Coordinates of C-alpha atoms in Angstrom, one line a residue:
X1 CA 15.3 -5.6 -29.8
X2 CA 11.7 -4.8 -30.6
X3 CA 11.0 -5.9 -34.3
X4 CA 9.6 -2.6 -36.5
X5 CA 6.6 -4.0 -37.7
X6 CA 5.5 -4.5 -33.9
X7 CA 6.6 -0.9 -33.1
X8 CA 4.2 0.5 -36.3
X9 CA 1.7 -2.4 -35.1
X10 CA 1.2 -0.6 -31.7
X11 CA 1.1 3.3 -33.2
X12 CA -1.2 1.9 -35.8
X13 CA -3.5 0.4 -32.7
X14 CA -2.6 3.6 -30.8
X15 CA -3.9 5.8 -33.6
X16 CA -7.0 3.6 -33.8
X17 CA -8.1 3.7 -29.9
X18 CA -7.0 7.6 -30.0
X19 CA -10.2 7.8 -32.4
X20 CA -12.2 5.9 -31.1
X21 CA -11.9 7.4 -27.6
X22 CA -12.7 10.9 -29.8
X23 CA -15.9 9.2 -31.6
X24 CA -17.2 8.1 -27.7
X25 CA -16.4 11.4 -26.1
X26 CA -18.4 13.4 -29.3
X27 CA -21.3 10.5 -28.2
X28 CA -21.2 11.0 -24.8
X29 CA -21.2 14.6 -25.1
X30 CA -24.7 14.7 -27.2
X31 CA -25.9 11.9 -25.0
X32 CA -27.9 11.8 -21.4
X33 CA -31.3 13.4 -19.7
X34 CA -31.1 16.8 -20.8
X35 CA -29.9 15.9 -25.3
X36 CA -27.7 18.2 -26.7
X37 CA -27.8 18.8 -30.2
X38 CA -24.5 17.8 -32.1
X39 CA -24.8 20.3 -34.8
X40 CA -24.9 22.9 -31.3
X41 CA -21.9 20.9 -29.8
X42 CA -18.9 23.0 -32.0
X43 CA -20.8 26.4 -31.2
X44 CA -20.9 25.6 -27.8
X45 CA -17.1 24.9 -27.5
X46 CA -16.5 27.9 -28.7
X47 CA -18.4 29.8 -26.1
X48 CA -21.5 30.8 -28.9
X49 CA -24.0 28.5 -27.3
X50 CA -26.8 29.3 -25.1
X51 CA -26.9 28.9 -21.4
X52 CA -28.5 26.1 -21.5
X53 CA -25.9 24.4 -23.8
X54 CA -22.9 25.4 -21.6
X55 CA -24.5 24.3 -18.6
X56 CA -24.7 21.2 -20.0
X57 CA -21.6 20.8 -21.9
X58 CA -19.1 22.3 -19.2
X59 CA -20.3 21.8 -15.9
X60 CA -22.0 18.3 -16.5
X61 CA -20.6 16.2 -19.5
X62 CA -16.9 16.9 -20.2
X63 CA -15.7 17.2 -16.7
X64 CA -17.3 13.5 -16.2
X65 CA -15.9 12.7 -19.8
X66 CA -12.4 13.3 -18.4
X67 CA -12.9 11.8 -15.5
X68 CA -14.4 8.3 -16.5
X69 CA -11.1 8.6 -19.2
X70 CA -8.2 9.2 -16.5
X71 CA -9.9 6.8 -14.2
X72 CA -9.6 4.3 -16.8
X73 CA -6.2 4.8 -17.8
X74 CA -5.1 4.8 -14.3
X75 CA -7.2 2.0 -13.5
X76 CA -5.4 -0.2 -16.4
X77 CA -2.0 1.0 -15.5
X78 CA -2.6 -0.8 -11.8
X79 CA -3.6 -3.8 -13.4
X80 CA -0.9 -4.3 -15.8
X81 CA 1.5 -3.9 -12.7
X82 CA -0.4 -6.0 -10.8
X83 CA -0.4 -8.6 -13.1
X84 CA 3.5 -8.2 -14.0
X85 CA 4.9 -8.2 -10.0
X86 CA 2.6 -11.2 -9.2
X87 CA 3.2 -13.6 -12.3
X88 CA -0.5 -13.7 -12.3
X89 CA -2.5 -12.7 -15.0
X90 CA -6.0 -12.9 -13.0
X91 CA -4.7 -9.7 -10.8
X92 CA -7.3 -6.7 -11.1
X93 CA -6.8 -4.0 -8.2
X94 CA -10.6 -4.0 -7.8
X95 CA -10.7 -8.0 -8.0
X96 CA -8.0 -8.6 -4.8
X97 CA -9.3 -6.2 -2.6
X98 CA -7.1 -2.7 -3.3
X99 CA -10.1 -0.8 -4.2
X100 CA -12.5 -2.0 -1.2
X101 CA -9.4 -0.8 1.1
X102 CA -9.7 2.5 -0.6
X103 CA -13.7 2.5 -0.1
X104 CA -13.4 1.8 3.7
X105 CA -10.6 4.5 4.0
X106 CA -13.2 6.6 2.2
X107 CA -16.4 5.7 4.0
X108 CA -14.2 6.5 7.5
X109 CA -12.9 9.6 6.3
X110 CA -16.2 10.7 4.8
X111 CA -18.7 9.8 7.8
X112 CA -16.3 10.7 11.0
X113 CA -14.1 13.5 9.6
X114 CA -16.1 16.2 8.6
X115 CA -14.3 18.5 6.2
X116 CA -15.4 21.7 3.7
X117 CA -16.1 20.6 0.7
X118 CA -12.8 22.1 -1.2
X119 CA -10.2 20.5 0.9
X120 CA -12.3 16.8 1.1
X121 CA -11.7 17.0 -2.8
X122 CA -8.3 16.9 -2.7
X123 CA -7.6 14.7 0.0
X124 CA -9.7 12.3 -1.1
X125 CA -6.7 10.3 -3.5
X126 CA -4.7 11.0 -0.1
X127 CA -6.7 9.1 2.3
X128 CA -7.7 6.1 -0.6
X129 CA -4.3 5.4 -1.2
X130 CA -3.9 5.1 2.5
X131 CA -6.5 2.6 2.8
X132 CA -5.7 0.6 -0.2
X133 CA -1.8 0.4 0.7
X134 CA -2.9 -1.1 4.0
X135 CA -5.1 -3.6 2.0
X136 CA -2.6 -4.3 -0.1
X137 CA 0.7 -4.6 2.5
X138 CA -1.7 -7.6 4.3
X139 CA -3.2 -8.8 1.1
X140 CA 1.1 -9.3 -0.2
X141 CA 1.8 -10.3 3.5
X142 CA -0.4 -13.1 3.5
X143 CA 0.3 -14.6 0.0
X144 CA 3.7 -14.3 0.1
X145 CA 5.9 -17.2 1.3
X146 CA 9.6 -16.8 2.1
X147 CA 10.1 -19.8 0.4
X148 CA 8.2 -19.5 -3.3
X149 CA 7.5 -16.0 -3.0
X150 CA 4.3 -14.5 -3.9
X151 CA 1.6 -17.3 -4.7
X152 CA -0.3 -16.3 -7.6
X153 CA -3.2 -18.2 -6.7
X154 CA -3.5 -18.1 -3.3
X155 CA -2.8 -14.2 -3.6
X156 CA -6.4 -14.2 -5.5
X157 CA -7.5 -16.4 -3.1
X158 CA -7.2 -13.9 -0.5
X159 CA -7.8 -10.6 -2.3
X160 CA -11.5 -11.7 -2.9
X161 CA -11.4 -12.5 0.7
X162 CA -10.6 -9.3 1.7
X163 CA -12.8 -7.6 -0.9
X164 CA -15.2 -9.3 1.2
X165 CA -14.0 -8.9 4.4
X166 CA -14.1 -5.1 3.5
X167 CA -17.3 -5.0 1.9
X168 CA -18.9 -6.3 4.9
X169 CA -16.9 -3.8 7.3
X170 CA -18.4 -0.8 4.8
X171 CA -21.9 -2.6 5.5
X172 CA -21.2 -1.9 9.5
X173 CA -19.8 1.5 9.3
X174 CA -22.9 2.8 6.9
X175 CA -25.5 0.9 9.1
X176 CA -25.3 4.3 11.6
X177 CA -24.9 6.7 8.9
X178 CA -27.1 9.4 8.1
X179 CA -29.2 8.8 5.4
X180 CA -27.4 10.8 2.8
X181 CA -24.1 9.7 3.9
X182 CA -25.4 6.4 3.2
X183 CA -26.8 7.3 0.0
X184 CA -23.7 8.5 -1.5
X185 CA -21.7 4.7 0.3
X186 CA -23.7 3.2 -1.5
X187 CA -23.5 5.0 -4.8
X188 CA -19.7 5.0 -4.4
X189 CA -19.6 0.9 -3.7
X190 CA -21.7 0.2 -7.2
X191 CA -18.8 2.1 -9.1
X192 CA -20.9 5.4 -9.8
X193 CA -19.1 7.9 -11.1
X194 CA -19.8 10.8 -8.5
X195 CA -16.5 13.2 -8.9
X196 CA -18.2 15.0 -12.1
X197 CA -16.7 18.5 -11.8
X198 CA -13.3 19.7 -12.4
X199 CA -11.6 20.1 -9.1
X200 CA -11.6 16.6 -9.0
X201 CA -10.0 15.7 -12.4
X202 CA -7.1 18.7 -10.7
X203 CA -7.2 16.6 -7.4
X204 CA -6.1 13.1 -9.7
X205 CA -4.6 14.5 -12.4
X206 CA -1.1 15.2 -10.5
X207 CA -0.8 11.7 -9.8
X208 CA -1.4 10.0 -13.3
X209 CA 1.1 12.6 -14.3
X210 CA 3.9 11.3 -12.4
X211 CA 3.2 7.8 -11.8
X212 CA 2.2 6.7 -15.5
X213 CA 5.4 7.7 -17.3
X214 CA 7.0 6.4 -14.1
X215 CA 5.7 3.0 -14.9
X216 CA 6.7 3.2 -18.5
X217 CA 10.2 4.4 -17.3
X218 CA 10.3 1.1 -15.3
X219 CA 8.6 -1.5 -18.2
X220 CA 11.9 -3.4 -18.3
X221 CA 11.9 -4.0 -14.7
X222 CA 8.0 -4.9 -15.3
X223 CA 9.5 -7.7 -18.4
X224 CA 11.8 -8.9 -16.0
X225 CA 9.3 -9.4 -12.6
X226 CA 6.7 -11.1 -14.3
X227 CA 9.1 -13.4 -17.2
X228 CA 11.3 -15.6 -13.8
X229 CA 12.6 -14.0 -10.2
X230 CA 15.8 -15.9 -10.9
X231 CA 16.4 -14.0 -14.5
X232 CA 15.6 -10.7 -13.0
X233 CA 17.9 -11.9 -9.5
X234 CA 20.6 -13.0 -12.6
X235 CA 20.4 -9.5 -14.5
X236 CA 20.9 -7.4 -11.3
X237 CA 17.3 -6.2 -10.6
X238 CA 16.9 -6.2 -6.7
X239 CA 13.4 -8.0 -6.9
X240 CA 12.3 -7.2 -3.8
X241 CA 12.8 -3.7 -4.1
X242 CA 11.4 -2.6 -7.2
X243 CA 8.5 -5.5 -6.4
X244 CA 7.3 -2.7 -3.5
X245 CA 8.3 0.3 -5.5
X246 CA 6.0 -0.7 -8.4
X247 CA 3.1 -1.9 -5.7
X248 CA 3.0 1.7 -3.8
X249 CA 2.7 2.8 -7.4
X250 CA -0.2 0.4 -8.8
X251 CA -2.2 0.8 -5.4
X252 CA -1.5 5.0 -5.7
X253 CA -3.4 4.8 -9.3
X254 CA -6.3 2.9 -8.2
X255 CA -6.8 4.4 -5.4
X256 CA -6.8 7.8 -7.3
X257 CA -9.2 6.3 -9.7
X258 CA -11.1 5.0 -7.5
X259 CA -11.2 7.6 -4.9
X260 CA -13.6 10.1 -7.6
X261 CA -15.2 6.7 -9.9
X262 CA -16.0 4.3 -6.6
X263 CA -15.6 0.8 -6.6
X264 CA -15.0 0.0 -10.4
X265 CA -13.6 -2.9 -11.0
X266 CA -12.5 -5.3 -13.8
X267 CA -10.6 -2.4 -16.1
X268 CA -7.4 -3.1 -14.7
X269 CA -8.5 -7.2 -15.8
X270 CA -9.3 -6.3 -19.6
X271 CA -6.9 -3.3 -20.8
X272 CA -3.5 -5.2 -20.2
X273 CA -5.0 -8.6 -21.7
X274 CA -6.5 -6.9 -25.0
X275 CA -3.1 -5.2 -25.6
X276 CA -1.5 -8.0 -24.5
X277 CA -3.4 -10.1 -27.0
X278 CA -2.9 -7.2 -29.8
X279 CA 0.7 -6.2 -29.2
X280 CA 2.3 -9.1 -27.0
X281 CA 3.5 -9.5 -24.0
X282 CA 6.0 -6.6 -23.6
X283 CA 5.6 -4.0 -21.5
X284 CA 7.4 -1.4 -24.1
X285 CA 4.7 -2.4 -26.6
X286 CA 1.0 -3.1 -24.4
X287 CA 1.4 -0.5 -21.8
X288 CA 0.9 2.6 -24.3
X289 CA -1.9 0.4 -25.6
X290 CA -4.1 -0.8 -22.4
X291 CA -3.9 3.0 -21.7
X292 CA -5.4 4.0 -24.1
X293 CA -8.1 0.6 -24.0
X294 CA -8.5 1.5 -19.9
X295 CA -9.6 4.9 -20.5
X296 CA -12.3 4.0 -23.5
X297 CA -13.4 0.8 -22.1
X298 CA -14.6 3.0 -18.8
X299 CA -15.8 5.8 -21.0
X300 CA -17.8 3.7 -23.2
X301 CA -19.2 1.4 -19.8
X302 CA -20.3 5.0 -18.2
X303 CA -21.7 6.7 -21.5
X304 CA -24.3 3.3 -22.5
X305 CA -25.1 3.0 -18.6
X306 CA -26.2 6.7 -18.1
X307 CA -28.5 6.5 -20.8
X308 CA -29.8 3.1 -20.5
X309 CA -32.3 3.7 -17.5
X310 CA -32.9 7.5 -17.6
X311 CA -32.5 9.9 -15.6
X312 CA -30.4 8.2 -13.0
X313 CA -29.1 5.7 -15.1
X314 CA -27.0 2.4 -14.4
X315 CA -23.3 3.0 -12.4
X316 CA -20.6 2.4 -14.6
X317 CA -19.2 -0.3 -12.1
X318 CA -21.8 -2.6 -12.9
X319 CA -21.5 -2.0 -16.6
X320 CA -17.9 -2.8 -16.0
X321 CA -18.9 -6.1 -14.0
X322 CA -21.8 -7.2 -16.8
X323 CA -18.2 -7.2 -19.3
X324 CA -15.3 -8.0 -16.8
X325 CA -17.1 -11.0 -15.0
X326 CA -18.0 -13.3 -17.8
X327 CA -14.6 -12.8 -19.4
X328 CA -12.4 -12.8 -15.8
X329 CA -14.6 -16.5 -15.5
X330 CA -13.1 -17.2 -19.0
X331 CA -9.5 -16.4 -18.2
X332 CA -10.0 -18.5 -15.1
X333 CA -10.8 -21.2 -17.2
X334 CA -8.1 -21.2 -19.6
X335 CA -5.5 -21.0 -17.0
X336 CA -6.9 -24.3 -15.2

C-alpha cells in the first residue's frame, strides 16, 4: 500500500517537470543560429508566420525538440530497468556498453548496406537493437555466475570494457570510410543529435509506445528483481524469465534512442536516481517521474549545447557527459 501523501507527492513533482519540460521547449524553440522571435512563435503555430518562420519552427526546431524529449524518456526508462534487474544502481545503458553495440550495428549497417534514404529511417531502431541485444546477451553472459547470479560490479566492470572494446572496433570500421560516412560516425559517437525531422520521431515513436507502459505494467516485478532474488523466487516471480523479458525491453529503448540521438549516455544514470531520491524507491512511484526527468534533462543538455558555440554547436552527448560523469564518480563513491 502506497501511502497518499506519496501518491500526491509524485503528481505534484509530475505536474512540476510537465512545466518545466513546456518552459525549455518555448526556450528551445526561440533559441539557435537563425533567432526566432517569441512574440512570432504563437503566430507561427498557427500557420500566420512567414516562410522563414515555418522553416524554422517546423522543419528544424520542434521535430528535434521531440526528438531530444522521447530519446530521453526512453533513455531513462532503460536505465531504471537496468538498474532494477541488476541490483546495481551504477547501471546506465550507455555506461555498460548497450549503446556502443547499437553504434557498431549502426556504423555496419550504414557503411556496407546501402539503402534509400526512407527505408534506412525506419530500420534504423531495427538494426540498433540488434546490435545492442548482442552486446548486452555477452555483457549478461559474462557477469553472470550460476552461482551468485548477476555481479553488480563485475557487470560494470565489463560493460565499460565492452564500451571500449566497441569503441575501438567503430575506430577500425570508419578508418576506410568515405569521408562523409566518417563524418556523420563520428557525429553519431559524440551523442549529436542528427535524426531532426519527423520520419524519425514516426520510426521511434512505435516503440516507446508499447514498451513504456509495458514497463510500468511490470513495476512490481521491477520491486521485486532489484529488493532480493530469493523474495521474488518466494512470491512466485520466475526470475529468470522476466530478468530477460525486461532486458530485451531496456536494450529495445536505448537502442531506439540511440539509434536517431547517437551515443548519449549518462540519462539513463540520473533520471531513475533524481526520482528515486524525490519519490523513493518504488517503481509505481519513480518511473512516471524519471520519465518525465529523462526527457527534460536531454532536452535541456541539447538546447544550452546548440547555442553555446554557434552555428554547429556542442553535441548533446557531451553536455550529457560534462553532468553525468562528475555525479556517476559521486555515486561510485558513496557506494564504496
Amino acid at each position: 500500500m502506497i501511502h497518499p501523501s506519496l501518491i500526491k507527492k509524485q503528481r505534484f513533482l509530475m505536474v512540476c517537470f510537465c512545466a518545466l519540460i513546456f518552459l525549455t521547449i518555448i526556450l528551445s524553440m526561440g533559441m539557435g543560429y537563425s533567432s526566432l522571435s517569441y512574440n512570432r512563435l504563437i503566430p507561427t503555430l498557427f500557420g500566420e508566420g512567414t516562410f522563414k518562420e515555418e522553416f524554422i519552427l517546423f522543419s528544424i526546431r520542434l521535430p528535434r525538440i521531440v526528438i531530444t524529449v522521447l530519446a530521453g524518456m526512453a533513455l531513462a526508462v532503460s536505465g531504471a530497468i537496468l538498474q532494477s534487474i541488476t541490483r546495481n544502481d551504477l547501471a546506465d545503458p550507455g555506461i555498460i556498453g548497450v549503446n556502443s553495440g547499437a553504434g557498431v550495428a549502426i556504423a555496419v549497417f550504414f557503411l556496407y548496406f546501402p539503402i534509400d534514404a526512407g527505408s534506412f529511417i525506419y530500420l534504423l531502431p531495427a538494426i540498433a537493437f540488434i546490435g545492442a541485444l548482442i552486446s548486452a546477451c555477452l555483457i549478461y553472459g559474462f557477469s553472470y555466475s550460476k552461482y551468485t547470479g548477476v555481479q553488480p560490479i563485475k557487470l560494470i566492470l565489463v560493460g565499460v570494457g565492452f564500451s571500449m572494446a566497441m569503441s575501438g572496433t567503430m575506430v577500425v570500421l570508419i578508418s576506410s570510410a568515405e569521408r562523409e560516412k566518417v563524418d556523420f560516425i563520428a557525429k553519431w559517437l559524440a551523442g549529436n543529435v542528427w535524426g531532426t525531422d519527423w520520419p524519425f520521431i514516426l520510426a521511434i515513436l512505435p516503440w516507446l509506445l508499447i514498451l513504456v507502459p509495458f514497463t510500468l505494467l511490470k513495476a512490481n516485478k521491477l520491486n521485486l528483481l532489484h529488493s532480493s532474488e530469493s523474495i521474488a523466487i518466494g512470491v512466485g516471480v520466475a526470475v529468470e524469465k522476466e530478468r530477460i523479458i525486461l532486458l530485451l525491453t531496456a536494450v529495445a529503448l536505448a537502442a531506439a534512442a540511440v539509434s536517431v540521438t547517437g551515443g548519449i549516455a549518462f540519462i539513463g544514470l540520473m533520471a531513475p536516481h533524481i526520482a528515486k531520491a524525490l519519490v523513493g524507491p518504488r517503481a509505481q512511484l519513480f518511473l512516471p517521474v524519471a520519465i518525465l526527468i529523462g526527457g527534460w534533462l536531454l532536452l535541456f543538455a541539447d538546447t544550452i549545447g546548440r547555442n553555446i558555440v554557434e552555428p554547429e554547436g556542442i553535441a548533446a552527448g557531451i553536455m550529457t557527459a560534462l553532468i553525468g560523469a562528475p555525479y556517476f564518480i559521486y555515486l561510485l563513491l558513496k557506494k564504496s
